[in-house]
Tab-separated table of C-alpha atoms in Angstrom:
chain	number	residue	atom	x	y	z
A	570	UNK	CA	0.135	-0.096	-0.017
A	571	UNK	CA	2.389	2.520	1.024
A	572	UNK	CA	4.602	1.681	-2.589
A	573	UNK	CA	1.469	1.924	-4.844
A	574	UNK	CA	-0.810	4.518	-2.955
A	575	UNK	CA	1.110	6.575	-0.671
A	576	UNK	CA	-1.118	4.599	2.267
A	577	UNK	CA	0.371	3.408	5.234
A	578	UNK	CA	-1.590	-0.051	6.401
A	579	UNK	CA	-3.996	-0.458	9.660
A	580	UNK	CA	-5.758	-3.432	8.533
A	581	UNK	CA	-7.994	-5.846	6.553
A	582	UNK	CA	-11.228	-7.555	6.866
A	583	UNK	CA	-11.844	-5.007	9.771
A	584	UNK	CA	-15.039	-5.783	11.202
A	585	UNK	CA	-17.985	-2.736	11.511
A	586	UNK	CA	-19.534	-4.537	14.568
A	587	UNK	CA	-21.992	-6.600	15.160
A	588	UNK	CA	-25.226	-2.994	13.919
A	589	UNK	CA	-23.651	-2.352	11.122
A	590	UNK	CA	-22.396	-6.313	10.057
A	591	UNK	CA	-19.709	-4.512	7.455
A	592	UNK	CA	-16.050	-6.012	6.974
A	593	UNK	CA	-13.495	-3.274	5.253
A	594	UNK	CA	-11.614	-4.713	2.587
A	595	UNK	CA	-8.236	-2.290	3.851
A	596	UNK	CA	-7.490	0.600	5.743
A	597	UNK	CA	-4.963	2.863	6.004
A	598	UNK	CA	-3.968	6.876	6.659
A	599	UNK	CA	-2.517	8.235	3.739
A	600	UNK	CA	0.654	10.343	3.510
A	601	UNK	CA	-1.331	13.701	4.393
A	602	UNK	CA	-3.012	12.149	7.657
A	603	UNK	CA	-6.079	11.560	6.115
A	604	UNK	CA	-7.900	8.184	6.799
A	605	UNK	CA	-8.270	5.761	3.871
A	606	UNK	CA	-10.905	3.004	2.724
A	607	UNK	CA	-9.847	0.357	0.303
A	608	UNK	CA	-12.451	-1.708	-1.158
A	609	UNK	CA	-11.653	-4.489	-4.119
A	610	UNK	CA	-13.340	-5.928	-6.534
A	611	UNK	CA	-12.462	-8.779	-8.593
A	612	UNK	CA	-14.649	-7.717	-11.490
A	613	UNK	CA	-16.644	-4.367	-12.807
A	614	UNK	CA	-19.765	-5.381	-12.632
A	615	UNK	CA	-19.497	-5.474	-8.718
A	616	UNK	CA	-21.130	-2.826	-6.603
A	617	UNK	CA	-17.808	-1.393	-4.889
A	618	UNK	CA	-18.578	1.876	-4.726
A	619	UNK	CA	-22.108	1.562	-2.895
A	620	UNK	CA	-19.951	-0.542	-0.539
A	621	UNK	CA	-17.465	1.792	-0.159
A	622	UNK	CA	-19.951	4.771	0.559
A	623	UNK	CA	-21.902	2.896	3.103
A	624	UNK	CA	-18.735	2.123	5.229
A	625	UNK	CA	-17.018	5.568	4.481
A	626	UNK	CA	-20.628	6.724	6.001
A	627	UNK	CA	-19.739	4.389	9.350
A	628	UNK	CA	-15.311	5.631	9.478
A	629	UNK	CA	-17.162	9.035	10.110
A	630	UNK	CA	-19.336	8.027	12.408
A	631	UNK	CA	-17.025	6.343	14.487
A	632	UNK	CA	-13.756	7.999	14.850
A	633	UNK	CA	-12.805	7.870	18.386
A	634	UNK	CA	-12.295	3.680	17.524
A	635	UNK	CA	-10.091	4.978	14.218
A	636	UNK	CA	-8.108	7.265	15.984
A	637	UNK	CA	-7.846	3.988	18.526
A	638	UNK	CA	-6.690	2.036	15.812
A	639	UNK	CA	-3.708	4.369	14.504
A	640	UNK	CA	-2.915	4.773	17.934
A	641	UNK	CA	-2.364	1.338	18.361
A	642	UNK	CA	-0.241	0.575	14.795
A	643	UNK	CA	1.431	3.978	14.349
A	644	UNK	CA	1.284	5.357	17.468
A	645	UNK	CA	-0.095	8.285	19.812
A	646	UNK	CA	1.755	11.222	17.929
A	647	UNK	CA	0.284	10.221	14.718
A	648	UNK	CA	-3.086	9.405	15.537
A	649	UNK	CA	-3.011	13.128	17.059
A	650	UNK	CA	-2.786	14.703	14.132
A	651	UNK	CA	-5.909	12.600	11.643
A	652	UNK	CA	-6.662	15.117	9.150
A	653	UNK	CA	-10.541	14.041	9.133
A	654	UNK	CA	-11.482	16.754	6.249
A	655	UNK	CA	-9.499	14.460	3.255
A	656	UNK	CA	-11.083	11.418	4.226
A	657	UNK	CA	-10.785	9.608	0.981
A	658	UNK	CA	-12.689	6.390	-0.093
A	659	UNK	CA	-10.381	3.978	-3.593
A	660	UNK	CA	-12.299	1.870	-4.613
A	661	UNK	CA	-10.014	-0.306	-7.024
A	662	UNK	CA	-11.370	-2.933	-9.471
A	663	UNK	CA	-10.931	-4.608	-12.999
A	664	UNK	CA	-13.083	-2.000	-14.664
A	665	UNK	CA	-16.178	0.689	-14.251
A	666	UNK	CA	-19.121	1.329	-16.270
A	667	UNK	CA	-19.134	5.120	-17.085
A	668	UNK	CA	-22.516	4.800	-14.965
A	669	UNK	CA	-20.089	4.674	-12.216
A	670	UNK	CA	-17.700	7.317	-13.308
A	671	UNK	CA	-21.365	9.347	-13.849
A	672	UNK	CA	-22.140	8.336	-10.268
A	673	UNK	CA	-19.309	9.378	-7.811
A	674	UNK	CA	-19.160	13.182	-9.281
A	675	UNK	CA	-22.812	13.181	-7.871
A	676	UNK	CA	-21.246	12.377	-4.804
A	677	UNK	CA	-20.132	15.036	-2.088
A	678	UNK	CA	-16.995	12.180	-1.355
A	679	UNK	CA	-13.295	12.320	-1.607
A	680	UNK	CA	-13.757	9.062	-4.442
A	681	UNK	CA	-11.087	8.110	-6.421
A	682	UNK	CA	-11.577	4.946	-9.212
A	683	UNK	CA	-8.221	3.197	-10.003
A	684	UNK	CA	-8.475	0.466	-12.877
A	685	UNK	CA	-6.288	-2.191	-11.824
A	686	UNK	CA	-4.848	-4.803	-15.676
A	687	UNK	CA	-2.756	-7.594	-14.823
A	688	UNK	CA	-0.099	-8.473	-17.524
A	689	UNK	CA	1.405	-11.544	-16.979
A	690	UNK	CA	2.807	-13.141	-13.943
A	691	UNK	CA	5.453	-10.096	-12.416
A	692	UNK	CA	3.438	-6.381	-13.597
A	693	UNK	CA	0.427	-4.666	-12.213
A	694	UNK	CA	-0.746	-1.636	-13.201
A	695	UNK	CA	-2.937	0.918	-11.414
A	696	UNK	CA	-4.341	3.799	-13.208
A	697	UNK	CA	-6.805	5.903	-12.236
A	698	UNK	CA	-10.128	6.649	-13.784
A	699	UNK	CA	-12.005	9.190	-12.253
A	700	UNK	CA	-11.236	11.016	-8.722
A	701	UNK	CA	-13.790	14.076	-6.931
A	702	UNK	CA	-12.079	16.053	-3.789
A	703	UNK	CA	-14.382	17.927	-1.963
A	704	UNK	CA	-13.714	21.189	-0.024
A	705	UNK	CA	-14.607	18.720	4.148
A	706	UNK	CA	-16.249	14.931	3.910
A	707	UNK	CA	-16.593	15.784	7.169
A	708	UNK	CA	-19.664	18.173	6.509
A	709	UNK	CA	-20.434	17.109	2.781
A	710	UNK	CA	-23.568	16.861	2.490
A	711	UNK	CA	-26.179	14.334	0.523
A	712	UNK	CA	-27.989	17.197	-1.868
A	713	UNK	CA	-24.472	18.980	-3.061
A	714	UNK	CA	-22.603	18.733	-6.119
A	715	UNK	CA	-18.836	17.649	-5.860
A	716	UNK	CA	-16.577	20.259	-5.662
A	717	UNK	CA	-13.017	20.773	-6.044
A	718	UNK	CA	-12.422	24.276	-4.998
A	719	UNK	CA	-9.962	25.187	-2.709
A	720	UNK	CA	-11.336	24.404	1.451
A	721	UNK	CA	-11.191	26.884	3.779
A	722	UNK	CA	-8.374	25.321	6.097
A	723	UNK	CA	-9.015	25.318	9.868
A	724	UNK	CA	-5.970	27.043	11.879
A	725	UNK	CA	-3.814	24.137	13.735
A	726	UNK	CA	-2.287	25.209	17.257
A	727	UNK	CA	0.058	28.811	16.352
A	728	UNK	CA	0.876	27.744	12.974
A	729	UNK	CA	-1.034	30.145	10.343
A	730	UNK	CA	-2.573	27.189	7.577
A	731	UNK	CA	-1.647	27.440	3.637
A	732	UNK	CA	-4.675	29.451	3.562
A	733	UNK	CA	-3.850	32.595	5.651
A	734	UNK	CA	-0.443	32.523	3.878
A	735	UNK	CA	-1.653	32.906	0.093
A	736	UNK	CA	-4.129	35.685	1.063
A	737	UNK	CA	-0.972	37.355	3.218
A	738	UNK	CA	1.620	36.879	0.367
A	739	UNK	CA	3.392	39.575	-1.707
A	740	UNK	CA	1.516	40.004	-4.976
A	741	UNK	CA	4.680	38.503	-6.644
A	742	UNK	CA	3.989	35.346	-4.932
A	743	UNK	CA	0.601	34.652	-4.914
A	744	UNK	CA	1.252	35.007	-9.057
A	745	UNK	CA	3.924	32.692	-9.079
A	746	UNK	CA	1.594	29.916	-6.661
A	747	UNK	CA	-0.406	30.132	-9.537
A	748	UNK	CA	2.098	29.598	-11.858
A	749	UNK	CA	2.969	27.047	-10.197
A	750	UNK	CA	-0.404	25.550	-9.662
A	751	UNK	CA	-1.170	25.358	-13.149
A	752	UNK	CA	1.947	23.627	-14.449
A	753	UNK	CA	1.794	20.625	-11.882
A	754	UNK	CA	-2.144	20.386	-12.497
A	755	UNK	CA	-1.359	20.556	-16.736
A	756	UNK	CA	1.607	17.615	-16.445
A	757	UNK	CA	-1.380	15.427	-16.487
A	758	UNK	CA	-5.070	14.495	-16.884
A	759	UNK	CA	-4.300	12.606	-13.686
A	760	UNK	CA	-3.332	14.882	-11.613
A	761	UNK	CA	-5.141	16.012	-8.727
A	762	UNK	CA	-4.561	19.570	-6.383
A	763	UNK	CA	-5.899	19.040	-2.464
A	764	UNK	CA	-5.312	21.260	-0.210
A	765	UNK	CA	-4.839	19.970	2.789
A	766	UNK	CA	-4.224	23.080	6.705
A	767	UNK	CA	-0.660	23.032	6.276
A	768	UNK	CA	0.422	23.129	2.374
A	769	UNK	CA	-0.610	21.629	-0.856
A	770	UNK	CA	-0.372	18.765	-2.345
A	771	UNK	CA	-0.442	16.994	-5.511
A	772	UNK	CA	-1.153	13.769	-6.370
A	773	UNK	CA	-2.132	11.443	-9.058
A	774	UNK	CA	-1.763	8.446	-6.886
A	775	UNK	CA	0.768	9.790	-4.760
A	776	UNK	CA	2.323	12.780	-3.949
A	777	UNK	CA	4.783	13.945	-6.087
A	778	UNK	CA	4.806	17.522	-4.757
A	779	UNK	CA	3.717	19.846	-1.929
A	780	UNK	CA	3.860	23.607	-1.641
A	781	UNK	CA	4.048	25.677	1.665
A	782	UNK	CA	3.489	28.933	0.837
A	783	UNK	CA	5.004	32.062	2.875
A	784	UNK	CA	5.240	35.871	2.908
A	785	UNK	CA	7.789	35.894	0.784
A	786	UNK	CA	8.620	32.192	-1.032
A	787	UNK	CA	7.322	29.227	-1.583
A	788	UNK	CA	8.935	25.722	-0.849
A	789	UNK	CA	7.951	22.846	-2.636
A	790	UNK	CA	8.828	19.764	-1.551
A	791	UNK	CA	9.741	16.805	-3.965
A	792	UNK	CA	9.925	13.329	-3.932
A	793	UNK	CA	13.460	13.022	-5.708
A	794	UNK	CA	16.430	11.462	-4.364
A	795	UNK	CA	19.023	14.017	-3.633
A	796	UNK	CA	21.458	12.520	-4.000
A	797	UNK	CA	20.689	12.593	-7.657
A	798	UNK	CA	19.783	16.335	-7.620
A	799	UNK	CA	23.100	19.116	-7.974
A	800	UNK	CA	22.205	21.006	-4.610
A	801	UNK	CA	22.231	25.017	-5.098
A	802	UNK	CA	22.313	26.376	-2.348
A	803	UNK	CA	19.442	28.731	-1.431
A	804	UNK	CA	17.635	26.971	-4.046
A	805	UNK	CA	17.974	23.231	-3.106
A	806	UNK	CA	18.481	21.416	-0.100
A	807	UNK	CA	18.455	18.023	0.866
A	808	UNK	CA	15.664	17.659	4.107
A	809	UNK	CA	15.787	13.969	4.811
A	810	UNK	CA	17.099	14.456	8.247
A	811	UNK	CA	15.138	17.766	9.011
A	812	UNK	CA	11.567	18.041	10.149
A	813	UNK	CA	8.950	19.594	7.294
A	814	UNK	CA	5.683	19.822	5.898
A	815	UNK	CA	4.052	17.699	3.259
A	816	UNK	CA	5.983	14.648	2.036
A	817	UNK	CA	9.260	13.957	-0.276
A	818	UNK	CA	13.041	14.401	0.509
A	819	UNK	CA	14.261	17.263	-2.053
A	820	UNK	CA	13.087	20.608	-1.163
A	821	UNK	CA	13.332	23.943	-3.473
A	822	UNK	CA	12.715	27.093	-2.322
A	823	UNK	CA	10.900	30.046	-5.370
A	824	UNK	CA	11.037	32.993	-4.745
A	825	UNK	CA	10.857	34.695	-8.186
A	826	UNK	CA	9.636	33.079	-12.185
A	827	UNK	CA	12.967	32.719	-13.234
A	828	UNK	CA	13.451	29.957	-9.864
A	829	UNK	CA	10.277	28.561	-11.187
A	830	UNK	CA	11.899	28.144	-14.093
A	831	UNK	CA	15.052	26.218	-12.514
A	832	UNK	CA	12.491	23.812	-11.124
A	833	UNK	CA	10.391	22.863	-13.657
A	834	UNK	CA	12.913	19.752	-14.668
A	835	UNK	CA	12.822	18.551	-11.303
A	836	UNK	CA	8.621	18.729	-11.109
A	837	UNK	CA	8.688	17.294	-14.417
A	838	UNK	CA	10.962	14.182	-12.531
A	839	UNK	CA	9.145	14.049	-9.219
A	840	UNK	CA	6.227	13.740	-11.297
A	841	UNK	CA	7.243	10.648	-13.465
A	842	UNK	CA	8.666	9.566	-11.074
A	843	UNK	CA	6.476	9.213	-8.821
């Protein structure tokens, strides 16, 4: 799960109790600290989406139980930093009908449809077919249309949220963020932009870039091996042994459009290798 989906494994065949009478295929926590339900189906005619939604509602109603599971498996610190607003459902099946793809667009939940294909005995392809992102999975209403607009993040301790940082950023940094965001999203049809509390994650099935905005700069975390990059003082650095927000071992500091141009080859690499 970490390799294919960027999700830390918590449990499989998780029983949801005598009243609910369910059995969740897999439970996990993604790299952004958001709960994840994964449902697998071998064929395209199995009702994986409705079943997943059934479990998703159960999860949002049983947060304490999930938090306890995280505490047991990953520790108290991780359990205390769960981001419920990004709770996700991943449906993995051999294929999906056009009705499935249309249906998820009408549902105000974070849902991703992933098609799998086997080639021989040793090659597995996971293809993101469709995805929906909502502002906050905990407050989405059944009669609301699905939304991909920016979430208004909630304050976290003394740290300003990513939205607060962007709103207070210098005009040149706001322009820089707009250019960077547009470039990252345009790298492929499978790119999703997710606004979290302290940073903005750009992901395919997994994060490939995380942007942390400040008043006078943007920090971009990339999933690249710093040993394969010619580090430049003031522009790029190895953060493998440094505590940072977001995910990735290489940090870029962007202050100008010229920095953005220098970063493009590395952005492309992180997308391609993710």
